[in-house]
């Protein structure tokens, strides 16, 4: 069986997990080390991902490109690949698939597809697939792979033996013939999972501020035990991911606004995640190096203290602004 090559941009926590899964299915996995941090490079090395020197090398060697980046990087990554593709001569190689697996709105998925359909790119052999990941990174547990659900949509189906093998390895599920449908499903799904977690961050932090967190947990245990179980798992996992979820909530707001809803709900939840990402303690957390916020109690305490410090800073800044204003007034009178 010929070895097919999958390029992953970029090997973060999810990308590295997918790389390990694909290697178990005998795919060759590569990435470009251009502009990557030492942290990402070390993670890629640990996952036995091969490095190539440039995007041109990556495109020359890959059969499939998986884009697995924060939502804010989704369109720039596509443009980077599109630009590099103009310098590539693939000859008689099969078409290159660009599979966008990022948490973006349907509108942004359509803009990303346009990168490969613009003048100078159409007919080049790049086939765009809209996709989304529901769940955490693949993980090998007792010899069995636990995989996230990966949904895809669009008119460009994966063809040939390599395409069938990739579909099997990733467990791809086609949900529609239009670009944007897979992304839309992701946005609706994350509204209920990460959206709920964001609301819980606010609820648990306020309960902690009122010295009522244990009572809140007790009521949740009595009313809906599975909900408490979910929140006690999802809230502590938030800190390393919060910076990505800010933009994801904004993409969700964009998606719902196309139906006629206000952006206010998910714009507000984006601010909740922003406060976590910018917290002095929680903002330093990484998945492999956890020290704070590993329980809902410590998490809520960190957020409460962080918001209190921010309020004090804002109050001081307000007082300084007033003092400066009064000083300027006195100078003008004198």
Tab-separated table of N, CA, C and O in Angstrom, residues 100-177:
chain	number	residue	atom	x	y	z
A	100	UNK	N	-10.477	22.255	5.845
A	100	UNK	CA	-10.512	23.276	6.895
A	100	UNK	C	-11.319	22.738	8.081
A	100	UNK	O	-12.535	22.589	7.994
A	101	UNK	N	-10.625	22.450	9.185
A	101	UNK	CA	-11.276	21.854	10.346
A	101	UNK	C	-11.408	22.853	11.500
A	101	UNK	O	-11.480	22.461	12.664
A	102	UNK	N	-11.449	24.132	11.177
A	102	UNK	CA	-11.419	25.163	12.209
A	102	UNK	C	-12.816	25.581	12.662
A	102	UNK	O	-13.795	25.419	11.939
A	103	UNK	N	-12.875	26.133	13.866
A	103	UNK	CA	-14.144	26.548	14.470
A	103	UNK	C	-14.526	27.925	13.948
A	103	UNK	O	-14.274	28.941	14.601
A	104	UNK	N	-15.128	27.957	12.779
A	104	UNK	CA	-15.477	29.224	12.142
A	104	UNK	C	-16.934	29.226	11.715
A	104	UNK	O	-17.562	28.175	11.589
A	105	UNK	N	-17.448	30.416	11.483
A	105	UNK	CA	-18.823	30.566	11.011
A	105	UNK	C	-18.932	30.093	9.559
A	105	UNK	O	-17.927	30.037	8.838
A	106	UNK	N	-20.144	29.771	9.105
A	106	UNK	CA	-20.312	29.416	7.688
A	106	UNK	C	-19.814	30.511	6.756
A	106	UNK	O	-19.231	30.227	5.702
A	107	UNK	N	-20.025	31.769	7.139
A	107	UNK	CA	-19.568	32.870	6.296
A	107	UNK	C	-18.070	32.895	6.127
A	107	UNK	O	-17.561	33.132	5.022
A	108	UNK	N	-17.337	32.627	7.216
A	108	UNK	CA	-15.884	32.608	7.123
A	108	UNK	C	-15.411	31.385	6.346
A	108	UNK	O	-14.420	31.450	5.608
A	109	UNK	N	-16.109	30.257	6.475
A	109	UNK	CA	-15.765	29.072	5.680
A	109	UNK	C	-15.891	29.371	4.189
A	109	UNK	O	-15.052	28.960	3.378
A	110	UNK	N	-16.925	30.112	3.812
A	110	UNK	CA	-17.106	30.470	2.402
A	110	UNK	C	-15.996	31.401	1.922
A	110	UNK	O	-15.500	31.270	0.797
A	111	UNK	N	-15.578	32.344	2.768
A	111	UNK	CA	-14.469	33.227	2.399
A	111	UNK	C	-13.180	32.435	2.232
A	111	UNK	O	-12.363	32.737	1.358
A	112	UNK	N	-12.993	31.424	3.065
A	112	UNK	CA	-11.787	30.596	2.970
A	112	UNK	C	-11.792	29.799	1.673
A	112	UNK	O	-10.770	29.668	1.002
A	113	UNK	N	-12.964	29.281	1.295
A	113	UNK	CA	-13.067	28.556	0.025
A	113	UNK	C	-12.704	29.467	-1.145
A	113	UNK	O	-12.061	29.030	-2.117
A	114	UNK	N	-13.086	30.727	-1.052
A	114	UNK	CA	-12.837	31.673	-2.145
A	114	UNK	C	-11.355	31.879	-2.414
A	114	UNK	O	-10.971	32.261	-3.520
A	115	UNK	N	-10.524	31.627	-1.405
A	115	UNK	CA	-9.074	31.764	-1.592
A	115	UNK	C	-8.606	30.875	-2.737
A	115	UNK	O	-7.736	31.251	-3.522
A	116	UNK	N	-9.199	29.690	-2.846
A	116	UNK	CA	-8.762	28.725	-3.843
A	116	UNK	C	-9.588	28.792	-5.134
A	116	UNK	O	-9.394	27.979	-6.032
A	117	UNK	N	-10.505	29.759	-5.196
A	117	UNK	CA	-11.319	29.923	-6.404
A	117	UNK	C	-11.078	31.273	-7.059
A	117	UNK	O	-11.664	31.567	-8.088
A	118	UNK	N	-10.206	32.087	-6.466
A	118	UNK	CA	-9.977	33.429	-7.010
A	118	UNK	C	-9.205	33.349	-8.329
A	118	UNK	O	-8.585	32.318	-8.625
A	119	UNK	N	-9.223	34.415	-9.114
A	119	UNK	CA	-8.456	34.431	-10.376
A	119	UNK	C	-6.990	34.084	-10.136
A	119	UNK	O	-6.358	34.600	-9.223
A	120	UNK	N	-6.505	33.181	-10.925
A	120	UNK	CA	-5.121	32.736	-10.748
A	120	UNK	C	-5.009	31.471	-9.925
A	120	UNK	O	-3.979	30.812	-9.928
A	121	UNK	N	-6.110	31.112	-9.204
A	121	UNK	CA	-6.087	29.889	-8.396
A	121	UNK	C	-7.048	28.841	-8.932
A	121	UNK	O	-6.871	27.659	-8.708
A	122	UNK	N	-8.113	29.259	-9.607
A	122	UNK	CA	-9.082	28.288	-10.100
A	122	UNK	C	-8.427	27.371	-11.118
A	122	UNK	O	-7.615	27.790	-11.927
A	123	UNK	N	-8.791	26.107	-11.030
A	123	UNK	CA	-8.240	25.131	-11.956
A	123	UNK	C	-6.853	24.646	-11.590
A	123	UNK	O	-6.232	23.913	-12.342
A	124	UNK	N	-6.377	25.036	-10.397
A	124	UNK	CA	-5.026	24.633	-10.001
A	124	UNK	C	-4.990	23.247	-9.380
A	124	UNK	O	-3.920	22.705	-9.150
A	125	UNK	N	-6.146	22.687	-9.071
A	125	UNK	CA	-6.151	21.350	-8.488
A	125	UNK	C	-6.319	21.325	-6.994
A	125	UNK	O	-6.246	20.259	-6.397
A	126	UNK	N	-6.555	22.470	-6.336
A	126	UNK	CA	-6.833	22.475	-4.901
A	126	UNK	C	-8.327	22.265	-4.693
A	126	UNK	O	-9.142	23.011	-5.245
A	127	UNK	N	-8.675	21.257	-3.918
A	127	UNK	CA	-10.075	20.962	-3.636
A	127	UNK	C	-10.353	21.285	-2.172
A	127	UNK	O	-9.712	20.744	-1.273
A	128	UNK	N	-11.317	22.163	-1.945
A	128	UNK	CA	-11.607	22.652	-0.597
A	128	UNK	C	-12.719	21.842	0.042
A	128	UNK	O	-13.758	21.572	-0.579
A	129	UNK	N	-12.507	21.453	1.305
A	129	UNK	CA	-13.520	20.735	2.079
A	129	UNK	C	-13.747	21.493	3.382
A	129	UNK	O	-12.797	21.790	4.120
A	130	UNK	N	-14.989	21.835	3.647
A	130	UNK	CA	-15.370	22.475	4.906
A	130	UNK	C	-15.515	21.398	5.970
A	130	UNK	O	-16.149	20.368	5.742
A	131	UNK	N	-14.924	21.617	7.143
A	131	UNK	CA	-14.999	20.608	8.188
A	131	UNK	C	-15.005	21.215	9.574
A	131	UNK	O	-14.822	22.420	9.754
A	132	UNK	N	-15.229	20.380	10.561
A	132	UNK	CA	-15.249	20.819	11.954
A	132	UNK	C	-15.033	19.621	12.857
A	132	UNK	O	-15.379	18.483	12.508
A	133	UNK	N	-14.450	19.893	14.023
A	133	UNK	CA	-14.141	18.851	14.999
A	133	UNK	C	-15.033	19.033	16.211
A	133	UNK	O	-15.070	20.114	16.809
A	134	UNK	N	-15.735	17.989	16.592
A	134	UNK	CA	-16.597	18.005	17.772
A	134	UNK	C	-15.990	17.059	18.803
A	134	UNK	O	-16.011	15.843	18.630
A	135	UNK	N	-15.442	17.626	19.861
A	135	UNK	CA	-14.818	16.796	20.889
A	135	UNK	C	-13.338	17.086	21.019
A	135	UNK	O	-12.783	17.958	20.344
A	136	UNK	N	-12.683	16.319	21.915
A	136	UNK	CA	-11.278	16.540	22.203
A	136	UNK	C	-10.363	15.781	21.266
A	136	UNK	O	-10.810	15.062	20.370
A	137	UNK	N	-9.041	15.940	21.442
A	137	UNK	CA	-8.068	15.286	20.565
A	137	UNK	C	-8.175	13.762	20.614
A	137	UNK	O	-8.593	13.196	21.632
A	138	UNK	N	-7.813	13.085	19.521
A	138	UNK	CA	-7.771	11.620	19.549
A	138	UNK	C	-6.846	11.126	20.654
A	138	UNK	O	-5.822	11.755	20.948
A	139	UNK	N	-7.217	10.000	21.227
A	139	UNK	CA	-6.437	9.465	22.342
A	139	UNK	C	-6.489	7.939	22.301
A	139	UNK	O	-7.560	7.355	22.120
A	140	UNK	N	-5.331	7.313	22.463
A	140	UNK	CA	-5.258	5.850	22.491
A	140	UNK	C	-5.437	5.375	23.927
A	140	UNK	O	-4.618	5.679	24.805
A	141	UNK	N	-6.522	4.633	24.177
A	141	UNK	CA	-6.845	4.161	25.522
A	141	UNK	C	-6.991	2.648	25.485
A	141	UNK	O	-7.869	2.122	24.803
A	142	UNK	N	-6.085	1.978	26.192
A	142	UNK	CA	-6.108	0.517	26.277
A	142	UNK	C	-6.195	-0.129	24.902
A	142	UNK	O	-6.978	-1.058	24.665
A	143	UNK	N	-5.403	0.397	23.973
A	143	UNK	CA	-5.311	-0.186	22.642
A	143	UNK	C	-6.406	0.223	21.680
A	143	UNK	O	-6.400	-0.209	20.521
A	144	UNK	N	-7.335	1.083	22.122
A	144	UNK	CA	-8.425	1.528	21.270
A	144	UNK	C	-8.370	3.049	21.129
A	144	UNK	O	-8.139	3.759	22.103
A	145	UNK	N	-8.602	3.534	19.904
A	145	UNK	CA	-8.588	4.969	19.675
A	145	UNK	C	-9.932	5.579	20.025
A	145	UNK	O	-10.970	5.143	19.534
A	146	UNK	N	-9.889	6.575	20.904
A	146	UNK	CA	-11.074	7.398	21.146
A	146	UNK	C	-10.939	8.635	20.258
A	146	UNK	O	-10.016	9.430	20.418
A	147	UNK	N	-11.859	8.768	19.309
A	147	UNK	CA	-11.752	9.826	18.319
A	147	UNK	C	-12.833	10.887	18.532
A	147	UNK	O	-13.946	10.568	18.963
A	148	UNK	N	-12.520	12.142	18.202
A	148	UNK	CA	-13.592	13.134	18.140
A	148	UNK	C	-14.459	12.850	16.929
A	148	UNK	O	-14.079	12.084	16.041
A	149	UNK	N	-15.622	13.454	16.883
A	149	UNK	CA	-16.463	13.362	15.692
A	149	UNK	C	-16.041	14.487	14.759
A	149	UNK	O	-16.000	15.655	15.163
A	150	UNK	N	-15.728	14.132	13.527
A	150	UNK	CA	-15.306	15.126	12.543
A	150	UNK	C	-16.329	15.149	11.423
A	150	UNK	O	-16.560	14.132	10.752
A	151	UNK	N	-16.968	16.308	11.252
A	151	UNK	CA	-17.992	16.456	10.222
A	151	UNK	C	-17.424	17.285	9.080
A	151	UNK	O	-16.594	18.176	9.277
A	152	UNK	N	-17.852	16.987	7.876
A	152	UNK	CA	-17.367	17.685	6.680
A	152	UNK	C	-18.535	17.936	5.733
A	152	UNK	O	-19.560	17.243	5.777
A	153	UNK	N	-18.358	18.936	4.867
A	153	UNK	CA	-19.394	19.233	3.870
A	153	UNK	C	-18.748	19.885	2.662
A	153	UNK	O	-17.590	20.317	2.706
A	154	UNK	N	-19.516	19.970	1.599
A	154	UNK	CA	-19.027	20.586	0.371
A	154	UNK	C	-19.164	19.648	-0.813
A	154	UNK	O	-19.425	18.448	-0.652
A	155	UNK	N	-18.984	20.171	-2.002
A	155	UNK	CA	-19.152	19.366	-3.217
A	155	UNK	C	-17.965	18.471	-3.532
A	155	UNK	O	-18.086	17.558	-4.358
A	156	UNK	N	-16.804	18.721	-2.913
A	156	UNK	CA	-15.582	17.983	-3.250
A	156	UNK	C	-15.391	16.791	-2.320
A	156	UNK	O	-14.860	16.916	-1.219
A	157	UNK	N	-15.858	15.633	-2.753
A	157	UNK	CA	-15.681	14.416	-1.962
A	157	UNK	C	-14.257	13.885	-2.117
A	157	UNK	O	-13.620	14.049	-3.157
A	158	UNK	N	-13.769	13.218	-1.061
A	158	UNK	CA	-12.458	12.577	-1.122
A	158	UNK	C	-12.570	11.335	-2.004
A	158	UNK	O	-13.486	10.517	-1.818
A	159	UNK	N	-11.674	11.210	-2.956
A	159	UNK	CA	-11.745	10.105	-3.903
A	159	UNK	C	-10.480	9.258	-3.821
A	159	UNK	O	-9.469	9.657	-3.246
A	160	UNK	N	-10.565	8.065	-4.409
A	160	UNK	CA	-9.416	7.182	-4.476
A	160	UNK	C	-9.164	6.447	-3.176
A	160	UNK	O	-9.805	6.690	-2.143
A	161	UNK	N	-8.208	5.529	-3.224
A	161	UNK	CA	-7.877	4.720	-2.054
A	161	UNK	C	-7.398	5.585	-0.889
A	161	UNK	O	-7.789	5.368	0.259
A	162	UNK	N	-6.559	6.577	-1.184
A	162	UNK	CA	-6.042	7.435	-0.125
A	162	UNK	C	-7.166	8.205	0.550
A	162	UNK	O	-7.185	8.353	1.781
A	163	UNK	N	-8.113	8.695	-0.245
A	163	UNK	CA	-9.235	9.418	0.318
A	163	UNK	C	-10.094	8.541	1.203
A	163	UNK	O	-10.540	8.962	2.281
A	164	UNK	N	-10.338	7.311	0.776
A	164	UNK	CA	-11.136	6.381	1.575
A	164	UNK	C	-10.430	6.033	2.886
A	164	UNK	O	-11.059	5.949	3.942
A	165	UNK	N	-9.114	5.865	2.814
A	165	UNK	CA	-8.348	5.551	4.020
A	165	UNK	C	-8.370	6.710	5.006
A	165	UNK	O	-8.459	6.512	6.226
A	166	UNK	N	-8.292	7.934	4.487
A	166	UNK	CA	-8.328	9.089	5.376
A	166	UNK	C	-9.702	9.228	6.033
A	166	UNK	O	-9.798	9.530	7.234
A	167	UNK	N	-10.760	8.998	5.252
A	167	UNK	CA	-12.103	9.052	5.816
A	167	UNK	C	-12.260	8.034	6.941
A	167	UNK	O	-12.855	8.327	7.991
A	168	UNK	N	-11.726	6.840	6.720
A	168	UNK	CA	-11.826	5.791	7.740
A	168	UNK	C	-11.016	6.154	8.979
A	168	UNK	O	-11.486	5.998	10.113
A	169	UNK	N	-9.796	6.643	8.777
A	169	UNK	CA	-8.922	6.957	9.902
A	169	UNK	C	-9.524	8.049	10.778
A	169	UNK	O	-9.519	7.946	12.015
A	170	UNK	N	-10.044	9.091	10.147
A	170	UNK	CA	-10.589	10.217	10.906
A	170	UNK	C	-12.057	10.024	11.280
A	170	UNK	O	-12.584	10.767	12.105
A	171	UNK	N	-12.717	9.037	10.673
A	171	UNK	CA	-14.143	8.839	10.928
A	171	UNK	C	-14.981	9.992	10.405
A	171	UNK	O	-15.936	10.422	11.058
A	172	UNK	N	-14.639	10.493	9.210
A	172	UNK	CA	-15.336	11.654	8.664
A	172	UNK	C	-16.814	11.340	8.432
A	172	UNK	O	-17.171	10.264	7.962
A	173	UNK	N	-17.657	12.320	8.759
A	173	UNK	CA	-19.103	12.183	8.528
A	173	UNK	C	-19.563	13.351	7.675
A	173	UNK	O	-19.471	14.514	8.080
A	174	UNK	N	-20.052	13.049	6.466
A	174	UNK	CA	-20.509	14.094	5.558
A	174	UNK	C	-21.908	14.538	5.968
A	174	UNK	O	-22.804	13.719	6.144
A	175	UNK	N	-22.093	15.864	6.131
A	175	UNK	CA	-23.376	16.382	6.616
A	175	UNK	C	-24.066	17.272	5.590
A	175	UNK	O	-25.153	17.790	5.866
A	176	UNK	N	-23.470	17.448	4.420
A	176	UNK	CA	-24.121	18.279	3.415
A	176	UNK	C	-23.243	18.486	2.200
A	176	UNK	O	-22.051	18.181	2.209
A	177	UNK	N	-23.838	19.032	1.160
A	177	UNK	CA	-23.144	19.259	-0.103
A	177	UNK	C	-22.638	20.688	-0.251
A	177	UNK	O	-21.999	21.010	-1.243
